[in-house]
mmCIF file of C-alpha atoms in Angstrom:
data_model
loop_
_atom_site.group_PDB
_atom_site.id
_atom_site.type_symbol
_atom_site.label_atom_id
_atom_site.label_comp_id
_atom_site.label_asym_id
_atom_site.label_seq_id
_atom_site.Cartn_x
_atom_site.Cartn_y
_atom_site.Cartn_z
ATOM 1 C CA UNK N 1421 196.966 286.967 192.342
ATOM 2 C CA UNK N 1422 197.477 283.432 193.644
ATOM 3 C CA UNK N 1423 196.102 280.530 191.654
ATOM 4 C CA UNK N 1424 192.867 279.078 192.977
ATOM 5 C CA UNK N 1425 192.718 275.399 193.888
ATOM 6 C CA UNK N 1426 189.697 273.236 194.640
ATOM 7 C CA UNK N 1427 190.159 270.299 197.009
ATOM 8 C CA UNK N 1428 187.712 267.630 198.095
ATOM 9 C CA UNK N 1429 189.132 266.684 201.480
ATOM 10 C CA UNK N 1430 187.902 263.372 202.797
ATOM 11 C CA UNK N 1431 188.113 263.900 206.530
ATOM 12 C CA UNK N 1432 187.648 260.278 207.494
ATOM 13 C CA UNK N 1433 184.721 258.564 209.152
ATOM 14 C CA UNK N 1434 184.037 259.082 212.821
ATOM 15 C CA UNK N 1435 186.546 260.673 215.161
ATOM 16 C CA UNK N 1436 188.009 264.131 214.565
ATOM 17 C CA UNK N 1437 191.565 262.821 214.278
ATOM 18 C CA UNK N 1438 190.771 260.383 211.448
ATOM 19 C CA UNK N 1439 191.511 263.160 208.956
ATOM 20 C CA UNK N 1440 194.892 262.695 207.272
ATOM 21 C CA UNK N 1441 197.726 265.107 208.005
ATOM 22 C CA UNK N 1442 197.632 266.309 204.387
ATOM 23 C CA UNK N 1443 193.884 266.887 204.558
ATOM 24 C CA UNK N 1444 194.256 268.806 207.817
ATOM 25 C CA UNK N 1445 196.932 271.094 206.386
ATOM 26 C CA UNK N 1446 194.821 271.840 203.310
ATOM 27 C CA UNK N 1447 191.813 272.607 205.520
ATOM 28 C CA UNK N 1448 193.904 275.094 207.500
ATOM 29 C CA UNK N 1449 194.785 276.902 204.241
ATOM 30 C CA UNK N 1450 191.194 277.058 202.960
ATOM 31 C CA UNK N 1451 189.440 280.344 202.248
ATOM 32 C CA UNK N 1452 186.024 278.879 201.376
ATOM 33 C CA UNK N 1453 184.826 275.631 202.956
ATOM 34 C CA UNK N 1454 181.787 273.649 201.852
ATOM 35 C CA UNK N 1455 180.628 271.329 204.628
ATOM 36 C CA UNK N 1456 177.594 269.642 206.134
ATOM 37 C CA UNK N 1457 176.323 270.588 209.576
ATOM 38 C CA UNK N 1458 177.964 267.518 211.117
ATOM 39 C CA UNK N 1459 181.362 268.389 209.637
ATOM 40 C CA UNK N 1460 181.010 272.035 210.699
ATOM 41 C CA UNK N 1461 180.514 270.858 214.276
ATOM 42 C CA UNK N 1462 183.295 268.306 214.029
ATOM 43 C CA UNK N 1463 185.832 270.877 212.807
ATOM 44 C CA UNK N 1464 184.386 273.986 214.461
ATOM 45 C CA UNK N 1465 187.756 275.147 215.783
ATOM 46 C CA UNK N 1466 189.497 274.769 212.412
ATOM 47 C CA UNK N 1467 186.666 276.533 210.559
ATOM 48 C CA UNK N 1468 186.542 279.590 212.816
ATOM 49 C CA UNK N 1469 187.034 282.761 210.776
ATOM 50 C CA UNK N 1470 186.608 281.044 207.402
ATOM 51 C CA UNK N 1471 183.832 281.390 204.840
ATOM 52 C CA UNK N 1472 181.688 278.285 205.331
ATOM 53 C CA UNK N 1473 178.621 277.209 203.358
ATOM 54 C CA UNK N 1474 176.453 274.100 203.443
ATOM 55 C CA UNK N 1475 177.136 271.640 200.631
ATOM 56 C CA UNK N 1476 173.598 270.293 200.356
ATOM 57 C CA UNK N 1477 173.176 266.533 200.681
ATOM 58 C CA UNK N 1478 173.193 264.963 197.227
ATOM 59 C CA UNK N 1479 173.327 268.187 195.207
ATOM 60 C CA UNK N 1480 174.621 268.039 191.620
ATOM 61 C CA UNK N 1481 173.358 264.455 191.558
ATOM 62 C CA UNK N 1482 169.984 262.701 191.327
ATOM 63 C CA UNK N 1483 170.371 261.825 194.999
ATOM 64 C CA UNK N 1484 169.169 265.340 195.884
ATOM 65 C CA UNK N 1485 165.802 264.648 194.258
ATOM 66 C CA UNK N 1486 164.983 262.184 197.016
ATOM 67 C CA UNK N 1487 164.470 265.132 199.366
ATOM 68 C CA UNK N 1488 164.032 268.193 197.118
ATOM 69 C CA UNK N 1489 161.815 269.026 194.175
ATOM 70 C CA UNK N 1490 163.753 269.771 190.956
ATOM 71 C CA UNK N 1491 163.252 273.550 191.168
ATOM 72 C CA UNK N 1492 164.561 273.781 194.740
ATOM 73 C CA UNK N 1493 167.514 271.541 193.924
ATOM 74 C CA UNK N 1494 168.362 273.752 190.938
ATOM 75 C CA UNK N 1495 168.081 276.906 193.085
ATOM 76 C CA UNK N 1496 170.446 275.547 195.732
ATOM 77 C CA UNK N 1497 172.887 274.304 193.117
ATOM 78 C CA UNK N 1498 172.956 277.688 191.375
ATOM 79 C CA UNK N 1499 173.676 279.472 194.671
ATOM 80 C CA UNK N 1500 176.557 277.127 195.507
ATOM 81 C CA UNK N 1501 177.919 277.277 191.973
ATOM 82 C CA UNK N 1502 178.035 281.093 192.132
ATOM 83 C CA UNK N 1503 179.946 281.037 195.445
ATOM 84 C CA UNK N 1504 182.475 278.507 194.185
ATOM 85 C CA UNK N 1505 182.999 280.214 190.833
ATOM 86 C CA UNK N 1506 183.449 283.597 192.550
ATOM 87 C CA UNK N 1507 185.984 282.154 194.997
ATOM 88 C CA UNK N 1508 187.847 280.517 192.132
ATOM 89 C CA UNK N 1509 187.926 283.775 190.153
ATOM 90 C CA UNK N 1510 189.326 285.525 193.247
ATOM 91 C CA UNK N 1511 192.194 283.035 193.522
ATOM 92 C CA UNK N 1512 190.938 281.468 196.743
ATOM 93 C CA UNK N 1513 191.538 277.958 198.041
ATOM 94 C CA UNK N 1514 188.258 276.035 198.075
ATOM 95 C CA UNK N 1515 187.692 272.928 200.188
ATOM 96 C CA UNK N 1516 184.739 270.583 200.142
ATOM 97 C CA UNK N 1517 185.044 268.865 203.525
ATOM 98 C CA UNK N 1518 183.570 265.387 203.341
ATOM 99 C CA UNK N 1519 183.478 262.496 205.779
ATOM 100 C CA UNK N 1520 184.753 259.097 204.760
ATOM 101 C CA UNK N 1521 186.137 258.755 201.238
ATOM 102 C CA UNK N 1522 184.372 260.194 198.195
ATOM 103 C CA UNK N 1523 186.446 257.919 195.957
ATOM 104 C CA UNK N 1524 184.456 255.012 197.394
ATOM 105 C CA UNK N 1525 181.028 256.504 198.144
ATOM 106 C CA UNK N 1526 179.780 260.001 198.850
ATOM 107 C CA UNK N 1527 176.526 261.968 198.682
ATOM 108 C CA UNK N 1528 178.724 264.813 197.390
ATOM 109 C CA UNK N 1529 180.033 262.873 194.395
ATOM 110 C CA UNK N 1530 178.199 265.254 192.054
ATOM 111 C CA UNK N 1531 180.767 267.974 192.789
ATOM 112 C CA UNK N 1532 183.407 265.937 190.975
ATOM 113 C CA UNK N 1533 181.532 266.253 187.683
ATOM 114 C CA UNK N 1534 179.776 269.608 188.196
ATOM 115 C CA UNK N 1535 183.126 271.341 188.807
ATOM 116 C CA UNK N 1536 185.362 269.226 186.628
ATOM 117 C CA UNK N 1537 186.453 272.391 184.794
ATOM 118 C CA UNK N 1538 188.033 273.579 188.071
ATOM 119 C CA UNK N 1539 190.035 270.338 188.270
ATOM 120 C CA UNK N 1540 189.089 269.380 191.837
ATOM 121 C CA UNK N 1541 191.746 267.362 193.635
ATOM 122 C CA UNK N 1542 190.500 264.465 195.722
ATOM 123 C CA UNK N 1543 192.393 264.049 199.001
ATOM 124 C CA UNK N 1544 191.876 260.484 200.275
ATOM 125 C CA UNK N 1545 190.649 259.750 203.752
ATOM 126 C CA UNK N 1546 189.773 256.917 206.109
ATOM 127 C CA UNK N 1547 186.422 255.583 204.929
ATOM 128 C CA UNK N 1548 184.023 253.692 207.183
ATOM 129 C CA UNK N 1549 185.125 250.621 205.208
ATOM 130 C CA UNK N 1550 188.766 251.185 206.237
ATOM 131 C CA UNK N 1551 187.741 251.876 209.827
ATOM 132 C CA UNK N 1552 185.481 248.827 209.914
ATOM 133 C CA UNK N 1553 188.234 246.563 208.629
ATOM 134 C CA UNK N 1554 190.573 247.889 211.314
ATOM 135 C CA UNK N 1555 187.947 247.263 213.998
ATOM 136 C CA UNK N 1556 187.782 243.619 212.922
ATOM 137 C CA UNK N 1557 191.567 243.399 213.378
ATOM 138 C CA UNK N 1558 191.939 240.949 210.540
ATOM 139 C CA UNK N 1559 192.786 240.956 206.854
ATOM 140 C CA UNK N 1560 189.829 240.432 204.534
ATOM 141 C CA UNK N 1561 191.963 238.879 201.811
ATOM 142 C CA UNK N 1562 194.701 236.340 202.465
ATOM 143 C CA UNK N 1563 194.828 234.529 199.118
ATOM 144 C CA UNK N 1564 195.190 235.827 195.562
ATOM 145 C CA UNK N 1565 192.277 233.697 194.418
ATOM 146 C CA UNK N 1566 189.778 235.197 196.865
ATOM 147 C CA UNK N 1567 186.942 237.467 195.820
ATOM 148 C CA UNK N 1568 185.818 240.385 197.979
ATOM 149 C CA UNK N 1569 182.661 242.272 197.052
ATOM 150 C CA UNK N 1570 181.411 245.645 198.312
ATOM 151 C CA UNK N 1571 177.825 246.664 197.694
ATOM 152 C CA UNK N 1572 174.680 248.209 199.035
ATOM 153 C CA UNK N 1573 171.831 246.097 200.319
ATOM 154 C CA UNK N 1574 169.857 246.021 197.057
ATOM 155 C CA UNK N 1575 172.525 243.937 195.317
ATOM 156 C CA UNK N 1576 172.558 241.492 198.228
ATOM 157 C CA UNK N 1577 168.780 241.102 198.262
ATOM 158 C CA UNK N 1578 168.790 240.309 194.531
ATOM 159 C CA UNK N 1579 171.711 237.847 194.631
ATOM 160 C CA UNK N 1580 171.571 234.145 193.858
ATOM 161 C CA UNK N 1581 173.682 231.301 195.232
ATOM 162 C CA UNK N 1582 175.385 230.590 191.911
ATOM 163 C CA UNK N 1583 177.916 233.445 191.993
ATOM 164 C CA UNK N 1584 178.691 234.492 195.558
ATOM 165 C CA UNK N 1585 181.963 236.181 196.563
ATOM 166 C CA UNK N 1586 184.120 234.640 199.266
ATOM 167 C CA UNK N 1587 183.503 237.720 201.418
ATOM 168 C CA UNK N 1588 180.772 240.325 201.063
ATOM 169 C CA UNK N 1589 180.721 243.729 202.749
ATOM 170 C CA UNK N 1590 177.389 245.544 202.857
ATOM 171 C CA UNK N 1591 177.003 249.295 203.290
ATOM 172 C CA UNK N 1592 173.729 249.795 205.161
ATOM 173 C CA UNK N 1593 171.715 252.892 204.297
ATOM 174 C CA UNK N 1594 168.499 251.595 205.785
ATOM 175 C CA UNK N 1595 167.658 247.973 206.436
ATOM 176 C CA UNK N 1596 164.808 245.572 207.005
ATOM 177 C CA UNK N 1597 166.713 243.271 209.356
ATOM 178 C CA UNK N 1598 164.294 240.299 209.228
ATOM 179 C CA UNK N 1599 164.487 240.300 205.408
ATOM 180 C CA UNK N 1600 168.280 240.443 205.499
ATOM 181 C CA UNK N 1601 168.394 237.521 207.932
ATOM 182 C CA UNK N 1602 166.126 235.459 205.683
ATOM 183 C CA UNK N 1603 168.236 236.293 202.625
ATOM 184 C CA UNK N 1604 171.519 235.482 204.371
ATOM 185 C CA UNK N 1605 170.138 232.075 205.344
ATOM 186 C CA UNK N 1606 168.996 231.499 201.779
ATOM 187 C CA UNK N 1607 172.448 232.261 200.363
ATOM 188 C CA UNK N 1608 174.940 230.949 202.936
ATOM 189 C CA UNK N 1609 175.464 227.869 205.137
ATOM 190 C CA UNK N 1610 174.539 228.321 208.792
ATOM 191 C CA UNK N 1611 178.174 228.189 209.943
ATOM 192 C CA UNK N 1612 179.271 231.103 207.714
ATOM 193 C CA UNK N 1613 181.067 233.663 209.880
ATOM 194 C CA UNK N 1614 179.706 237.227 209.965
ATOM 195 C CA UNK N 1615 180.295 240.507 211.751
ATOM 196 C CA UNK N 1616 178.436 243.774 212.170
ATOM 197 C CA UNK N 1617 180.607 246.827 212.769
ATOM 198 C CA UNK N 1618 178.669 249.678 214.346
ATOM 199 C CA UNK N 1619 179.899 253.284 214.298
ATOM 200 C CA UNK N 1620 183.130 252.464 212.483
ATOM 201 C CA UNK N 1621 185.782 255.091 213.145
ATOM 202 C CA UNK N 1622 184.092 256.449 216.284
ATOM 203 C CA UNK N 1623 185.359 255.935 219.851
ATOM 204 C CA UNK N 1624 182.233 253.869 220.636
ATOM 205 C CA UNK N 1625 182.734 251.522 217.674
ATOM 206 C CA UNK N 1626 181.339 248.047 218.388
ATOM 207 C CA UNK N 1627 181.919 244.727 216.634
ATOM 208 C CA UNK N 1628 179.225 242.042 216.838
ATOM 209 C CA UNK N 1629 180.417 238.630 215.651
ATOM 210 C CA UNK N 1630 178.040 235.813 214.836
ATOM 211 C CA UNK N 1631 177.296 233.161 212.241
ATOM 212 C CA UNK N 1632 174.475 233.132 209.727
ATOM 213 C CA UNK N 1633 172.811 230.458 211.837
ATOM 214 C CA UNK N 1634 172.619 232.566 214.999
ATOM 215 C CA UNK N 1635 171.499 235.858 213.458
ATOM 216 C CA UNK N 1636 168.284 235.651 215.481
ATOM 217 C CA UNK N 1637 170.145 236.876 218.553
ATOM 218 C CA UNK N 1638 170.457 240.350 217.009
ATOM 219 C CA UNK N 1639 167.049 240.421 215.305
ATOM 220 C CA UNK N 1640 165.413 242.525 218.027
ATOM 221 C CA UNK N 1641 168.337 244.823 218.681
ATOM 222 C CA UNK N 1642 167.986 248.498 217.760
ATOM 223 C CA UNK N 1643 170.809 249.365 215.367
ATOM 224 C CA UNK N 1644 171.448 252.713 213.639
ATOM 225 C CA UNK N 1645 171.984 251.114 210.253
ATOM 226 C CA UNK N 1646 173.368 254.144 208.414
ATOM 227 C CA UNK N 1647 176.349 253.622 210.743
ATOM 228 C CA UNK N 1648 176.604 249.857 210.258
ATOM 229 C CA UNK N 1649 178.730 247.646 208.008
ATOM 230 C CA UNK N 1650 177.878 243.972 207.607
ATOM 231 C CA UNK N 1651 180.614 241.460 206.752
ATOM 232 C CA UNK N 1652 179.627 238.004 205.493
ATOM 233 C CA UNK N 1653 182.099 235.198 204.861
ATOM 234 C CA UNK N 1654 184.888 236.118 207.255
ATOM 235 C CA UNK N 1655 187.912 233.906 207.717
ATOM 236 C CA UNK N 1656 187.777 231.869 210.939
ATOM 237 C CA UNK N 1657 191.511 232.074 211.603
#
């Protein structure tokens, strides 16, 4: 019997071909694939004929309790655990297919701890952060003394002016844009360069450049903020 292996393949944010060559080859070899509905559609051709189950957003982590009661979360987790353990016992190759990069952020991060005994191997991918940086077509760091900070919006809204990074990248999982504009003006000079990268990694990716002082011009724009990265403190060169 062949030895089972468990891979968490980060397929990259956005376009189908943002998956790495290594990740693609592992996906082709998979017997059991755990994937969200969006990833099943994205890789429908590659998943044809394979065992495929839904991974459950946020399962094996407290994140699931934002949408499920504890009993339902436990029921779904038990069902997935049984499928994975059975596949492992049968010597199958198991792949959790995830967008972006779970080493940076992932709603499926709980799998890393819940199945640690199976020694899951994390296959890196192109995160929305990587794709967003590429869309800007500039390096975020050009000096060894610079500080770059990545965070969610909560950390930004609680920040003070006494300890700001040179550049700040915000992952937006929901946003009150007027409050963010007010906070940015509180923290930074009006001429501080900014950018919003929408749909990073997708063919329709868009970069909106502005300064803190002219944020009002985007205040009324409808933006799908789960697919938005905000960069504050960009280099002008």
